[in-house]
XYZ file of C-alpha atoms in Angstrom:
216
model
C 86.004 161.074 359.460
C 88.544 163.896 359.876
C 91.420 161.400 359.697
C 89.969 159.943 356.506
C 89.748 163.405 354.921
C 93.319 164.202 355.950
C 94.519 160.909 354.484
C 92.673 161.647 351.254
C 94.197 165.118 351.120
C 97.687 163.655 351.649
C 97.089 161.187 348.818
C 95.942 163.907 346.428
C 98.890 166.133 347.337
C 101.312 163.216 346.922
C 99.818 162.444 343.508
C 100.180 166.086 342.481
C 103.827 166.107 343.560
C 104.481 162.849 341.716
C 102.984 164.212 338.490
C 104.989 167.428 338.847
C 108.220 165.493 339.416
C 107.518 163.224 336.434
C 106.879 166.235 334.195
C 110.110 167.863 335.381
C 112.127 164.677 334.768
C 110.712 164.404 331.246
C 111.602 168.017 330.481
C 115.124 167.593 331.870
C 115.602 164.319 329.984
C 114.773 165.981 326.681
C 117.076 168.897 327.502
C 119.936 166.535 328.351
C 119.463 164.627 325.092
C 119.528 167.833 323.063
C 122.654 169.192 324.759
C 124.610 165.932 324.596
C 123.491 164.391 321.294
C 122.734 167.451 319.201
C 125.259 169.901 320.642
C 127.976 167.449 321.723
C 128.274 168.657 325.317
C 129.586 166.574 328.209
C 127.121 165.843 330.977
C 127.509 168.171 333.961
C 124.882 167.749 336.668
C 125.426 171.235 338.071
C 124.641 172.733 334.680
C 121.001 171.626 334.968
C 120.314 172.928 338.484
C 118.836 176.261 337.260
C 116.606 174.483 334.732
C 115.330 171.988 337.307
C 114.646 174.773 339.796
C 112.834 176.874 337.184
C 110.688 173.904 336.134
C 109.534 173.216 339.694
C 108.889 176.896 340.371
C 106.802 177.137 337.189
C 104.691 174.178 338.306
C 104.324 175.757 341.750
C 103.070 178.945 340.100
C 100.525 176.898 338.139
C 99.291 175.288 341.357
C 98.982 178.708 343.007
C 97.046 180.031 340.010
C 94.712 177.051 340.228
C 94.176 177.777 343.927
C 93.342 181.409 343.117
C 90.797 180.365 340.477
C 89.235 177.912 342.887
C 88.978 180.622 345.567
C 87.178 182.903 343.099
C 84.763 180.119 342.140
C 84.156 179.368 345.820
C 83.224 182.990 346.575
C 80.868 183.143 343.614
C 79.214 179.855 344.549
C 78.506 180.833 348.162
C 75.228 182.630 347.467
C 73.928 180.368 344.712
C 71.286 177.894 345.862
C 69.539 177.038 342.571
C 70.354 174.080 340.326
C 73.647 173.963 338.448
C 73.736 174.415 334.662
C 76.983 172.511 334.074
C 80.105 170.882 335.451
C 81.832 174.149 336.406
C 78.676 176.026 337.401
C 79.265 175.717 341.138
C 76.625 176.244 343.814
C 76.575 176.706 347.613
C 76.744 172.961 348.158
C 80.107 172.907 346.319
C 81.788 175.438 348.624
C 83.314 172.824 350.919
C 84.842 170.838 348.073
C 86.153 173.999 346.448
C 87.805 175.072 349.714
C 89.441 171.635 349.952
C 90.711 171.874 346.362
C 92.125 175.318 347.056
C 94.037 174.076 350.108
C 95.341 171.069 348.212
C 96.660 173.239 345.374
C 98.336 175.596 347.836
C 99.938 172.659 349.639
C 101.276 171.259 346.348
C 102.679 174.682 345.465
C 104.328 174.969 348.870
C 105.998 171.580 348.575
C 107.192 172.296 345.038
C 108.796 175.546 346.134
C 110.520 173.740 349.005
C 111.925 171.189 346.555
C 112.986 173.933 344.169
C 115.022 175.502 346.964
C 116.672 172.187 347.920
C 119.786 171.542 345.803
C 120.032 167.944 347.027
C 116.453 167.281 345.858
C 117.224 168.910 342.523
C 120.331 166.760 342.040
C 118.286 163.603 342.610
C 115.773 164.797 340.035
C 118.518 165.537 337.512
C 120.174 162.152 338.139
C 116.856 160.401 337.439
C 116.460 162.419 334.229
C 120.008 161.496 333.188
C 119.318 157.784 333.752
C 116.133 158.057 331.677
C 118.079 159.775 328.879
C 120.786 157.091 328.887
C 118.149 154.344 328.842
C 116.471 155.914 325.800
C 119.780 156.254 323.966
C 120.728 152.641 324.758
C 117.330 151.411 323.561
C 117.660 153.271 320.263
C 121.201 151.981 319.724
C 120.138 148.410 320.456
C 117.208 148.687 318.028
C 119.468 150.095 315.311
C 122.067 147.360 315.770
C 119.427 144.642 315.610
C 118.149 146.034 312.327
C 121.412 146.961 310.610
C 123.752 144.277 311.965
C 121.464 141.301 312.368
C 123.309 137.969 312.390
C 121.860 134.447 312.662
C 123.986 133.632 315.695
C 122.543 136.661 317.531
C 118.920 135.733 316.853
C 117.650 133.159 319.380
C 114.696 132.282 317.103
C 116.732 131.954 313.908
C 116.907 128.134 313.879
C 113.207 127.660 314.591
C 112.142 130.265 312.028
C 114.579 128.870 309.434
C 112.916 125.458 309.723
C 109.502 127.037 309.216
C 110.733 129.011 306.197
C 112.250 125.900 304.599
C 109.005 123.967 305.107
C 107.034 126.778 303.464
C 109.501 126.762 300.550
C 109.201 122.973 300.086
C 105.437 122.652 300.582
C 104.175 125.854 298.968
C 106.664 127.759 296.842
C 108.333 124.871 294.984
C 105.059 123.078 294.032
C 103.645 126.385 292.804
C 106.777 127.001 290.712
C 106.619 123.465 289.212
C 102.952 123.923 288.320
C 103.692 127.220 286.610
C 106.537 125.678 284.595
C 104.392 122.673 283.536
C 101.638 125.015 282.419
C 104.040 127.175 280.432
C 105.595 124.084 278.808
C 102.189 122.673 277.873
C 101.154 125.975 276.292
C 104.386 126.086 274.315
C 103.914 122.515 272.980
C 100.363 123.271 271.909
C 101.415 126.451 270.120
C 104.216 124.635 268.305
C 101.797 121.886 267.186
C 99.375 124.493 265.891
C 96.531 123.361 268.133
C 96.437 126.667 270.026
C 96.737 129.996 268.197
C 99.625 132.109 269.380
C 98.664 135.335 271.122
C 100.907 138.373 271.141
C 101.859 139.249 274.716
C 101.073 142.900 274.231
C 97.412 141.979 274.101
C 96.909 142.039 270.325
C 96.361 138.732 268.415
C 97.886 137.645 265.112
C 95.757 138.215 262.073
C 93.320 135.339 261.719
C 93.867 134.120 265.283
C 90.928 133.337 267.513
C 90.194 135.835 270.268
C 90.051 133.837 273.569
C 87.176 136.064 274.641
C 85.051 134.549 271.840
C 85.289 131.117 273.475
C 83.708 132.282 276.726
């Protein structure tokens, strides 16, 4: 049972460290993009060491603050034996879990501070953030080129889609256009023969003409 609890604690701590590292990479990636794209700077890994260290230390401080809050809640819950009124209304039976949460937060904070003090670890983090920034830039460039410089020979589906478009033109658009032209021609012949009164396009009829609404 003790081994299982230790394994669970290791998993939770590892997850916390992973989330912290991911958040730091995202922050560094955005900073790199701003400095290089908006400000025109050259990439210098050493330049981002202070920012990476500060980000990890800030997350460590958050973990320590969470541990302190949990410790306060644990002390308050120790003498409470009545039913809980809500999710964060802890009671004596919650003391063990609260102590475990406190230790986990402190362990995450400890590991984050160790990483913040390790320049080699920080360089790996910055390199990952740089790769993520380059990947985002490449993706945006590729999307822009596909939109603005699209060519049939670069589109693998062009031939198949062209066949479908031509079929739609032949089977749908052209018959519809022919029907419209036949209808317009028939109306013109009838007007010229006097069988159908001419209607002014603006909606008003000639004097003495029959209002089509009267035929309904």
